[in-house]
mmCIF file of C-alpha atoms and ligand atoms in Angstrom:
data_model
loop_
_atom_site.group_PDB
_atom_site.id
_atom_site.type_symbol
_atom_site.label_atom_id
_atom_site.label_comp_id
_atom_site.label_asym_id
_atom_site.label_seq_id
_atom_site.Cartn_x
_atom_site.Cartn_y
_atom_site.Cartn_z
ATOM 1 C CA UNK A 1 116.611 125.755 90.579
ATOM 2 C CA UNK A 2 119.002 122.825 90.921
ATOM 3 C CA UNK A 3 117.580 119.830 92.718
ATOM 4 C CA UNK A 4 119.021 118.337 95.862
ATOM 5 C CA UNK A 5 120.194 114.800 95.198
ATOM 6 C CA UNK A 6 118.547 112.150 97.359
ATOM 7 C CA UNK A 7 121.494 109.846 98.004
ATOM 8 C CA UNK A 8 120.162 106.288 98.243
ATOM 9 C CA UNK A 9 123.525 104.878 99.341
ATOM 10 C CA UNK A 10 123.714 107.336 102.236
ATOM 11 C CA UNK A 11 120.123 106.736 103.421
ATOM 12 C CA UNK A 12 120.571 102.972 103.046
ATOM 13 C CA UNK A 13 123.666 103.174 105.255
ATOM 14 C CA UNK A 14 121.733 105.059 107.956
ATOM 15 C CA UNK A 15 118.784 102.651 107.857
ATOM 16 C CA UNK A 16 121.095 99.631 108.013
ATOM 17 C CA UNK A 17 122.982 101.079 110.993
ATOM 18 C CA UNK A 18 119.679 101.571 112.877
ATOM 19 C CA UNK A 19 118.495 98.064 112.102
ATOM 20 C CA UNK A 20 121.863 96.459 112.914
ATOM 21 C CA UNK A 21 121.126 97.220 116.586
ATOM 22 C CA UNK A 22 117.936 95.215 116.306
ATOM 23 C CA UNK A 23 119.824 92.266 114.799
ATOM 24 C CA UNK A 24 122.253 92.457 117.727
ATOM 25 C CA UNK A 25 119.324 92.530 120.193
ATOM 26 C CA UNK A 26 117.789 89.459 118.548
ATOM 27 C CA UNK A 27 121.105 87.634 118.603
ATOM 28 C CA UNK A 28 121.458 88.395 122.300
ATOM 29 C CA UNK A 29 118.208 86.460 122.736
ATOM 30 C CA UNK A 30 119.493 83.557 120.629
ATOM 31 C CA UNK A 31 117.644 84.445 117.416
ATOM 32 C CA UNK A 32 119.556 85.048 114.196
ATOM 33 C CA UNK A 33 117.375 86.431 111.396
ATOM 34 C CA UNK A 34 117.440 84.103 108.386
ATOM 35 C CA UNK A 35 116.617 84.723 104.715
ATOM 36 C CA UNK A 36 116.246 82.052 102.021
ATOM 37 C CA UNK A 37 116.472 82.999 98.358
ATOM 38 C CA UNK A 38 115.069 80.658 95.719
ATOM 39 C CA UNK A 39 116.526 81.196 92.273
ATOM 40 C CA UNK A 40 115.620 79.272 89.121
ATOM 41 C CA UNK A 41 117.653 79.453 85.900
ATOM 42 C CA UNK A 42 120.709 81.531 85.089
ATOM 43 C CA UNK A 43 119.354 85.004 84.313
ATOM 44 C CA UNK A 44 122.565 87.101 84.705
ATOM 45 C CA UNK A 45 120.762 90.103 86.268
ATOM 46 C CA UNK A 46 119.060 87.825 88.814
ATOM 47 C CA UNK A 47 122.430 86.290 89.701
ATOM 48 C CA UNK A 48 123.827 89.791 90.377
ATOM 49 C CA UNK A 49 120.797 90.781 92.504
ATOM 50 C CA UNK A 50 121.059 87.588 94.552
ATOM 51 C CA UNK A 51 124.792 88.181 95.123
ATOM 52 C CA UNK A 52 123.987 91.703 96.410
ATOM 53 C CA UNK A 53 121.301 90.341 98.748
ATOM 54 C CA UNK A 54 123.635 87.630 100.083
ATOM 55 C CA UNK A 55 126.402 90.142 100.760
ATOM 56 C CA UNK A 56 124.002 92.622 102.405
ATOM 57 C CA UNK A 57 122.762 89.852 104.720
ATOM 58 C CA UNK A 58 126.316 88.879 105.670
ATOM 59 C CA UNK A 59 127.163 92.519 106.476
ATOM 60 C CA UNK A 60 124.123 92.757 108.771
ATOM 61 C CA UNK A 61 124.654 89.454 110.593
ATOM 62 C CA UNK A 62 121.628 87.891 108.878
ATOM 63 C CA UNK A 63 121.919 84.224 107.947
ATOM 64 C CA UNK A 64 121.190 83.715 104.257
ATOM 65 C CA UNK A 65 120.952 80.660 102.079
ATOM 66 C CA UNK A 66 120.521 80.246 98.349
ATOM 67 C CA UNK A 67 118.417 77.454 96.833
ATOM 68 C CA UNK A 68 119.350 77.235 93.185
ATOM 69 C CA UNK A 69 117.596 75.241 90.453
ATOM 70 C CA UNK A 70 118.336 74.788 86.739
ATOM 71 C CA UNK A 71 115.918 76.474 84.311
ATOM 72 C CA UNK A 72 114.370 73.102 83.383
ATOM 73 C CA UNK A 73 113.731 72.028 87.004
ATOM 74 C CA UNK A 74 110.231 70.637 87.630
ATOM 75 C CA UNK A 75 108.006 73.201 89.364
ATOM 76 C CA UNK A 76 107.057 70.671 92.052
ATOM 77 C CA UNK A 77 110.694 70.385 93.157
ATOM 78 C CA UNK A 78 110.816 74.136 93.780
ATOM 79 C CA UNK A 79 107.435 74.013 95.569
ATOM 80 C CA UNK A 80 108.765 71.223 97.830
ATOM 81 C CA UNK A 81 111.753 73.391 98.781
ATOM 82 C CA UNK A 82 109.462 76.335 99.597
ATOM 83 C CA UNK A 83 107.335 74.035 101.786
ATOM 84 C CA UNK A 84 110.469 72.926 103.698
ATOM 85 C CA UNK A 85 111.582 76.543 104.157
ATOM 86 C CA UNK A 86 108.102 77.485 105.402
ATOM 87 C CA UNK A 87 108.509 74.882 108.150
ATOM 88 C CA UNK A 88 112.119 75.797 109.021
ATOM 89 C CA UNK A 89 112.219 77.929 112.218
ATOM 90 C CA UNK A 90 115.702 79.266 111.337
ATOM 91 C CA UNK A 91 114.267 80.966 108.234
ATOM 92 C CA UNK A 92 112.207 84.137 108.742
ATOM 93 C CA UNK A 93 112.071 85.376 105.164
ATOM 94 C CA UNK A 94 111.690 83.573 101.832
ATOM 95 C CA UNK A 95 111.864 85.150 98.418
ATOM 96 C CA UNK A 96 111.606 83.756 94.928
ATOM 97 C CA UNK A 97 113.844 85.744 92.613
ATOM 98 C CA UNK A 98 111.862 86.952 89.583
ATOM 99 C CA UNK A 99 111.627 86.564 86.639
ATOM 100 C CA UNK A 100 111.142 82.811 86.493
ATOM 101 C CA UNK A 101 111.642 80.697 83.331
ATOM 102 C CA UNK A 102 108.597 80.782 81.033
ATOM 103 C CA UNK A 103 107.203 77.347 81.969
ATOM 104 C CA UNK A 104 106.857 78.389 85.633
ATOM 105 C CA UNK A 105 103.636 79.819 86.971
ATOM 106 C CA UNK A 106 105.084 82.673 89.101
ATOM 107 C CA UNK A 107 101.807 83.161 90.966
ATOM 108 C CA UNK A 108 101.769 79.526 92.128
ATOM 109 C CA UNK A 109 105.276 79.829 93.593
ATOM 110 C CA UNK A 110 104.579 83.182 95.253
ATOM 111 C CA UNK A 111 101.379 81.814 96.784
ATOM 112 C CA UNK A 112 103.329 78.867 98.217
ATOM 113 C CA UNK A 113 105.388 81.163 100.478
ATOM 114 C CA UNK A 114 103.955 81.361 104.016
ATOM 115 C CA UNK A 115 102.401 84.807 104.536
ATOM 116 C CA UNK A 116 104.476 85.419 107.686
ATOM 117 C CA UNK A 117 107.720 84.772 105.721
ATOM 118 C CA UNK A 118 106.770 86.612 102.508
ATOM 119 C CA UNK A 119 109.383 89.380 102.878
ATOM 120 C CA UNK A 120 108.982 90.520 99.252
ATOM 121 C CA UNK A 121 105.278 91.111 99.940
ATOM 122 C CA UNK A 122 104.083 89.488 96.685
ATOM 123 C CA UNK A 123 101.788 86.838 98.172
ATOM 124 C CA UNK A 124 98.132 87.696 97.429
ATOM 125 C CA UNK A 125 97.357 88.005 101.151
ATOM 126 C CA UNK A 126 100.047 90.660 101.483
ATOM 127 C CA UNK A 127 98.854 92.406 98.324
ATOM 128 C CA UNK A 128 95.305 92.491 99.707
ATOM 129 C CA UNK A 129 96.513 93.658 103.113
ATOM 130 C CA UNK A 130 98.353 96.515 101.408
ATOM 131 C CA UNK A 131 95.138 97.573 99.681
ATOM 132 C CA UNK A 132 93.314 97.440 103.039
ATOM 133 C CA UNK A 133 96.059 99.627 104.532
ATOM 134 C CA UNK A 134 97.435 97.011 106.913
ATOM 135 C CA UNK A 135 100.264 95.214 105.170
ATOM 136 C CA UNK A 136 102.392 92.488 106.766
ATOM 137 C CA UNK A 137 105.444 93.172 104.582
ATOM 138 C CA UNK A 138 105.483 96.257 102.334
ATOM 139 C CA UNK A 139 107.061 95.376 98.941
ATOM 140 C CA UNK A 140 110.719 96.372 99.110
ATOM 141 C CA UNK A 141 111.129 98.858 96.240
ATOM 142 C CA UNK A 142 108.132 101.107 97.049
ATOM 143 C CA UNK A 143 108.942 100.714 100.762
ATOM 144 C CA UNK A 144 112.426 102.006 99.930
ATOM 145 C CA UNK A 145 110.981 104.998 98.068
ATOM 146 C CA UNK A 146 108.710 105.842 101.011
ATOM 147 C CA UNK A 147 111.678 105.583 103.352
ATOM 148 C CA UNK A 148 113.757 107.927 101.137
ATOM 149 C CA UNK A 149 110.977 110.527 101.188
ATOM 150 C CA UNK A 150 110.673 110.268 104.975
ATOM 151 C CA UNK A 151 114.430 110.451 105.611
ATOM 152 C CA UNK A 152 114.584 113.520 103.344
ATOM 153 C CA UNK A 153 111.759 115.143 105.362
ATOM 154 C CA UNK A 154 109.611 115.470 102.249
ATOM 155 C CA UNK A 155 105.942 115.780 103.230
ATOM 156 C CA UNK A 156 103.607 113.214 101.665
ATOM 157 C CA UNK A 157 100.237 114.020 103.237
ATOM 158 C CA UNK A 158 98.062 116.160 100.955
ATOM 159 C CA UNK A 159 100.621 116.117 98.117
ATOM 160 C CA UNK A 160 99.777 115.315 94.502
ATOM 161 C CA UNK A 161 101.615 112.119 93.635
ATOM 162 C CA UNK A 162 101.812 110.771 90.104
ATOM 163 C CA UNK A 163 103.144 107.244 89.673
ATOM 164 C CA UNK A 164 104.277 106.395 86.148
ATOM 165 C CA UNK A 165 104.147 102.616 85.640
ATOM 166 C CA UNK A 166 101.542 100.263 87.077
ATOM 167 C CA UNK A 167 103.400 97.006 87.699
ATOM 168 C CA UNK A 168 102.531 94.708 90.595
ATOM 169 C CA UNK A 169 105.992 95.035 92.121
ATOM 170 C CA UNK A 170 106.501 98.806 91.928
ATOM 171 C CA UNK A 171 103.785 101.072 90.530
ATOM 172 C CA UNK A 172 100.632 99.625 92.104
ATOM 173 C CA UNK A 173 102.026 99.060 95.634
ATOM 174 C CA UNK A 174 103.710 102.483 95.481
ATOM 175 C CA UNK A 175 100.363 104.119 94.772
ATOM 176 C CA UNK A 176 98.730 102.228 97.674
ATOM 177 C CA UNK A 177 101.486 103.103 100.136
ATOM 178 C CA UNK A 178 101.465 106.815 99.378
ATOM 179 C CA UNK A 179 97.653 106.895 99.421
ATOM 180 C CA UNK A 180 97.880 105.371 102.907
ATOM 181 C CA UNK A 181 100.085 108.354 103.796
ATOM 182 C CA UNK A 182 97.250 110.671 102.673
ATOM 183 C CA UNK A 183 98.649 111.711 99.304
ATOM 184 C CA UNK A 184 96.323 112.243 96.341
ATOM 185 C CA UNK A 185 97.565 109.612 93.933
ATOM 186 C CA UNK A 186 97.243 109.242 90.176
ATOM 187 C CA UNK A 187 98.622 106.139 88.482
ATOM 188 C CA UNK A 188 99.587 106.147 84.805
ATOM 189 C CA UNK A 189 100.767 103.423 82.402
ATOM 190 C CA UNK A 190 101.579 102.621 78.808
ATOM 191 C CA UNK A 191 98.022 103.310 77.599
ATOM 192 C CA UNK A 192 97.795 106.689 79.317
ATOM 193 C CA UNK A 193 97.057 109.361 76.712
ATOM 194 C CA UNK A 194 99.244 112.474 76.910
ATOM 195 C CA UNK A 195 101.315 111.442 79.925
ATOM 196 C CA UNK A 196 102.585 114.997 80.432
ATOM 197 C CA UNK A 197 99.139 116.357 81.347
ATOM 198 C CA UNK A 198 99.333 114.136 84.461
ATOM 199 C CA UNK A 199 103.036 114.365 85.324
ATOM 200 C CA UNK A 200 103.005 118.172 85.243
ATOM 201 C CA UNK A 201 100.588 118.157 88.219
ATOM 202 C CA UNK A 202 102.863 116.056 90.435
ATOM 203 C CA UNK A 203 104.384 117.414 93.628
ATOM 204 C CA UNK A 204 106.003 113.990 93.886
ATOM 205 C CA UNK A 205 106.645 112.088 90.663
ATOM 206 C CA UNK A 206 107.599 108.402 90.933
ATOM 207 C CA UNK A 207 108.723 106.823 87.673
ATOM 208 C CA UNK A 208 108.985 103.038 87.252
ATOM 209 C CA UNK A 209 108.780 102.196 83.571
ATOM 210 C CA UNK A 210 112.072 100.779 82.285
ATOM 211 C CA UNK A 211 112.614 103.156 79.333
ATOM 212 C CA UNK A 212 115.251 105.929 79.270
ATOM 213 C CA UNK A 213 113.985 109.523 78.961
ATOM 214 C CA UNK A 214 110.305 108.698 79.433
ATOM 215 C CA UNK A 215 110.250 111.809 81.613
ATOM 216 C CA UNK A 216 111.741 115.006 80.191
ATOM 217 C CA UNK A 217 111.992 118.459 81.784
ATOM 218 C CA UNK A 218 108.826 119.976 80.205
ATOM 219 C CA UNK A 219 106.796 117.152 81.818
ATOM 220 C CA UNK A 220 107.894 118.118 85.341
ATOM 221 C CA UNK A 221 106.476 120.881 87.537
ATOM 222 C CA UNK A 222 109.042 123.356 88.864
ATOM 223 C CA UNK A 223 109.986 122.316 92.387
ATOM 224 C CA UNK A 224 108.676 118.738 92.093
ATOM 225 C CA UNK A 225 110.281 115.798 93.877
ATOM 226 C CA UNK A 226 111.339 113.242 91.258
ATOM 227 C CA UNK A 227 111.985 109.619 92.187
ATOM 228 C CA UNK A 228 113.451 107.521 89.392
ATOM 229 C CA UNK A 229 113.005 103.786 89.952
ATOM 230 C CA UNK A 230 113.954 102.752 86.400
ATOM 231 C CA UNK A 231 117.170 100.917 85.589
ATOM 232 C CA UNK A 232 118.239 100.836 81.945
ATOM 233 C CA UNK A 233 121.511 99.711 80.369
ATOM 234 C CA UNK A 234 122.402 101.898 77.352
ATOM 235 C CA UNK A 235 124.215 100.425 74.311
ATOM 236 C CA UNK A 236 127.433 102.168 75.492
ATOM 237 C CA UNK A 237 127.192 100.271 78.800
ATOM 238 C CA UNK A 238 126.024 103.197 80.962
ATOM 239 C CA UNK A 239 123.301 102.629 83.547
ATOM 240 C CA UNK A 240 120.512 105.244 83.506
ATOM 241 C CA UNK A 241 117.024 105.657 84.908
ATOM 242 C CA UNK A 242 113.776 106.604 83.170
ATOM 243 C CA UNK A 243 114.189 110.348 83.743
ATOM 244 C CA UNK A 244 116.280 112.792 81.700
ATOM 245 C CA UNK A 245 118.365 113.428 84.807
ATOM 246 C CA UNK A 246 120.513 116.393 83.717
ATOM 247 C CA UNK A 247 117.594 118.462 82.396
ATOM 248 C CA UNK A 248 115.099 117.531 85.111
ATOM 249 C CA UNK A 249 117.525 118.252 87.973
ATOM 250 C CA UNK A 250 117.482 121.918 86.875
ATOM 251 C CA UNK A 251 113.732 122.055 87.493
ATOM 252 C CA UNK A 252 113.050 119.700 90.408
ATOM 253 C CA UNK A 253 113.574 120.396 94.116
ATOM 254 C CA UNK A 254 114.768 116.840 94.849
ATOM 255 C CA UNK A 255 115.805 114.032 92.516
ATOM 256 C CA UNK A 256 117.176 110.499 92.871
ATOM 257 C CA UNK A 257 120.150 109.483 90.712
ATOM 258 C CA UNK A 258 120.602 106.182 88.862
ATOM 259 C CA UNK A 259 122.669 104.396 89.991
ATOM 260 C CA UNK A 260 122.819 105.245 93.698
ATOM 261 C CA UNK A 261 119.161 106.150 94.210
ATOM 262 C CA UNK A 262 116.338 103.694 94.750
ATOM 263 C CA UNK A 263 118.476 100.605 94.010
ATOM 264 C CA UNK A 264 120.373 100.439 97.345
ATOM 265 C CA UNK A 265 117.116 101.048 99.224
ATOM 266 C CA UNK A 266 115.394 97.982 97.739
ATOM 267 C CA UNK A 267 117.926 95.576 99.239
ATOM 268 C CA UNK A 268 117.916 97.525 102.502
ATOM 269 C CA UNK A 269 114.157 97.161 102.905
ATOM 270 C CA UNK A 270 114.456 93.428 102.256
ATOM 271 C CA UNK A 271 116.796 93.299 105.259
ATOM 272 C CA UNK A 272 114.341 95.392 107.289
ATOM 273 C CA UNK A 273 111.436 93.062 106.421
ATOM 274 C CA UNK A 274 113.524 90.002 107.328
ATOM 275 C CA UNK A 275 114.568 91.482 110.675
ATOM 276 C CA UNK A 276 110.982 92.490 111.424
ATOM 277 C CA UNK A 277 109.849 88.954 110.648
ATOM 278 C CA UNK A 278 112.484 87.544 113.029
ATOM 279 C CA UNK A 279 111.296 89.979 115.722
ATOM 280 C CA UNK A 280 107.714 88.758 115.329
ATOM 281 C CA UNK A 281 108.975 85.178 115.519
ATOM 282 C CA UNK A 282 110.987 85.968 118.674
ATOM 283 C CA UNK A 283 107.948 87.629 120.285
ATOM 284 C CA UNK A 284 105.904 84.450 119.704
ATOM 285 C CA UNK A 285 108.718 82.233 120.978
ATOM 286 C CA UNK A 286 109.403 84.293 124.106
ATOM 287 C CA UNK A 287 107.636 82.761 127.124
ATOM 288 C CA UNK A 288 105.052 84.973 128.847
ATOM 289 C CA UNK A 289 107.273 85.484 131.948
ATOM 290 C CA UNK A 290 110.181 86.859 129.950
ATOM 291 C CA UNK A 291 107.773 89.059 127.959
ATOM 292 C CA UNK A 292 106.730 90.676 131.213
ATOM 293 C CA UNK A 293 110.391 91.027 132.211
ATOM 294 C CA UNK A 294 111.208 92.621 128.861
ATOM 295 C CA UNK A 295 108.284 95.038 129.156
ATOM 296 C CA UNK A 296 109.357 95.979 132.688
ATOM 297 C CA UNK A 297 113.016 96.417 131.832
HETATM 298 P P1 LIG B 301 107.212 96.403 84.285
HETATM 299 O O1 LIG B 301 107.712 96.208 82.877
HETATM 300 O O2 LIG B 301 106.594 95.276 85.008
HETATM 301 O O3 LIG B 301 106.153 97.607 84.265
HETATM 302 C C1 LIG B 301 106.392 98.775 83.538
HETATM 303 C C2 LIG B 301 105.197 99.682 83.649
HETATM 304 O O4 LIG B 301 105.467 100.860 82.890
HETATM 305 C C3 LIG B 301 103.901 99.096 83.091
HETATM 306 O O5 LIG B 301 102.836 99.361 83.969
HETATM 307 C C4 LIG B 301 103.680 99.844 81.758
HETATM 308 O O6 LIG B 301 102.301 100.034 81.472
HETATM 309 C C5 LIG B 301 104.352 101.176 82.061
HETATM 310 N N1 LIG B 301 104.859 101.844 80.865
HETATM 311 C C6 LIG B 301 105.581 101.313 79.854
HETATM 312 N N2 LIG B 301 105.854 102.267 78.937
HETATM 313 C C7 LIG B 301 105.284 103.411 79.377
HETATM 314 C C8 LIG B 301 105.208 104.721 78.870
HETATM 315 N N3 LIG B 301 105.784 105.054 77.716
HETATM 316 N N4 LIG B 301 104.540 105.643 79.590
HETATM 317 C C9 LIG B 301 103.943 105.326 80.761
HETATM 318 N N5 LIG B 301 103.997 104.100 81.299
HETATM 319 C C10 LIG B 301 104.650 103.151 80.615
HETATM 320 O O7 LIG B 301 108.446 97.008 85.073
HETATM 321 P P2 LIG B 301 108.773 97.062 86.660
HETATM 322 O O8 LIG B 301 109.127 95.712 87.115
HETATM 323 O O9 LIG B 301 107.742 97.853 87.367
HETATM 324 O O10 LIG B 301 110.112 97.923 86.600
HETATM 325 C C11 LIG B 301 110.130 99.233 86.076
HETATM 326 C C12 LIG B 301 111.564 99.733 86.062
HETATM 327 O O11 LIG B 301 112.022 99.803 87.401
HETATM 328 C C13 LIG B 301 112.555 98.824 85.344
HETATM 329 O O12 LIG B 301 113.545 99.617 84.743
HETATM 330 C C14 LIG B 301 113.161 98.000 86.455
HETATM 331 O O13 LIG B 301 114.468 97.548 86.141
HETATM 332 C C15 LIG B 301 113.196 99.022 87.547
HETATM 333 N N6 LIG B 301 113.208 98.462 88.909
HETATM 334 C C16 LIG B 301 114.120 98.954 89.745
HETATM 335 C C17 LIG B 301 114.168 98.507 91.040
HETATM 336 C C18 LIG B 301 115.175 99.101 91.973
HETATM 337 O O14 LIG B 301 115.452 98.515 92.993
HETATM 338 N N7 LIG B 301 115.716 100.268 91.648
HETATM 339 C C19 LIG B 301 113.275 97.520 91.484
HETATM 340 C C20 LIG B 301 112.315 97.046 90.604
HETATM 341 C C21 LIG B 301 112.288 97.533 89.295
#
């Protein structure tokens, strides 16, 4: 068996085309979705991610602005900027690019973002809402994975899902989201003994660890769907995921490549969350009479 490749670039393009119509509809009503990115320090990877997000916004007709601070900036200065963005009606989404310099308390900054603008979904209210099955903004990377499964018509309900990696930004929310879709979910991490005894049971295996070749072919059930979230730079400069792609693709039914898999979906879902936030804002702003007119027409 050779797996079908789930092409993240292709699915991202389709999702963006669908959501571009919604941006146009908002603009016709005088609302332009707006995203603010707060970045502290000069982490080169973060700079690249922020450039991608800015470009993706421009392509979609979303206003974006970058608020940049040096690594030694006082935390209060960043908090003041977040407070101003919370109050700015032209901004519908705010994200703090992680990681932050060591002297910053990430949690404090994430908590400062207004829940209704927390498009990364990292605020504790959003985390709790996800656990309760009623999230405001699903975190972008697991949301992207869910979207890839749905666009590929891969059933989730009743499937055995194993998530490898239990971080707050990928593994844990991924497990919650697929449980909400009625999968039976097992979550594994660095202390899991004999990882293979779990992975071999997976109909859908989601891997988010950050180590090349954590998943090899003998660890994968024949016909499994394998989603590789990992991004690793090898000494020779190549970018690879966490899965031994060439060997596992001969055993899986579907597999995501790295690059060109989950990566493009993460940015796409950030756009989706920002547009959805602007739609909620527009619904609040729209006077009752025009709401009735919109419902009628
Ligand atoms: P993290 O370091 O916060 O968490 C890694 C998790 O993997 C931890 O729960 C740890 O317990 C677990 N782990 C470590 N070694 C393990 C092992 N040998 N076996 C089983 N579990 C193990 O990382 P993260 O932020 O969740 O990111 C994971 C990977 O996903 C990274 O490569 C990151 O670059 C990538 N990532 C990609 C995207 C994307 O858009 N494609 C988005 C976010 C993260």
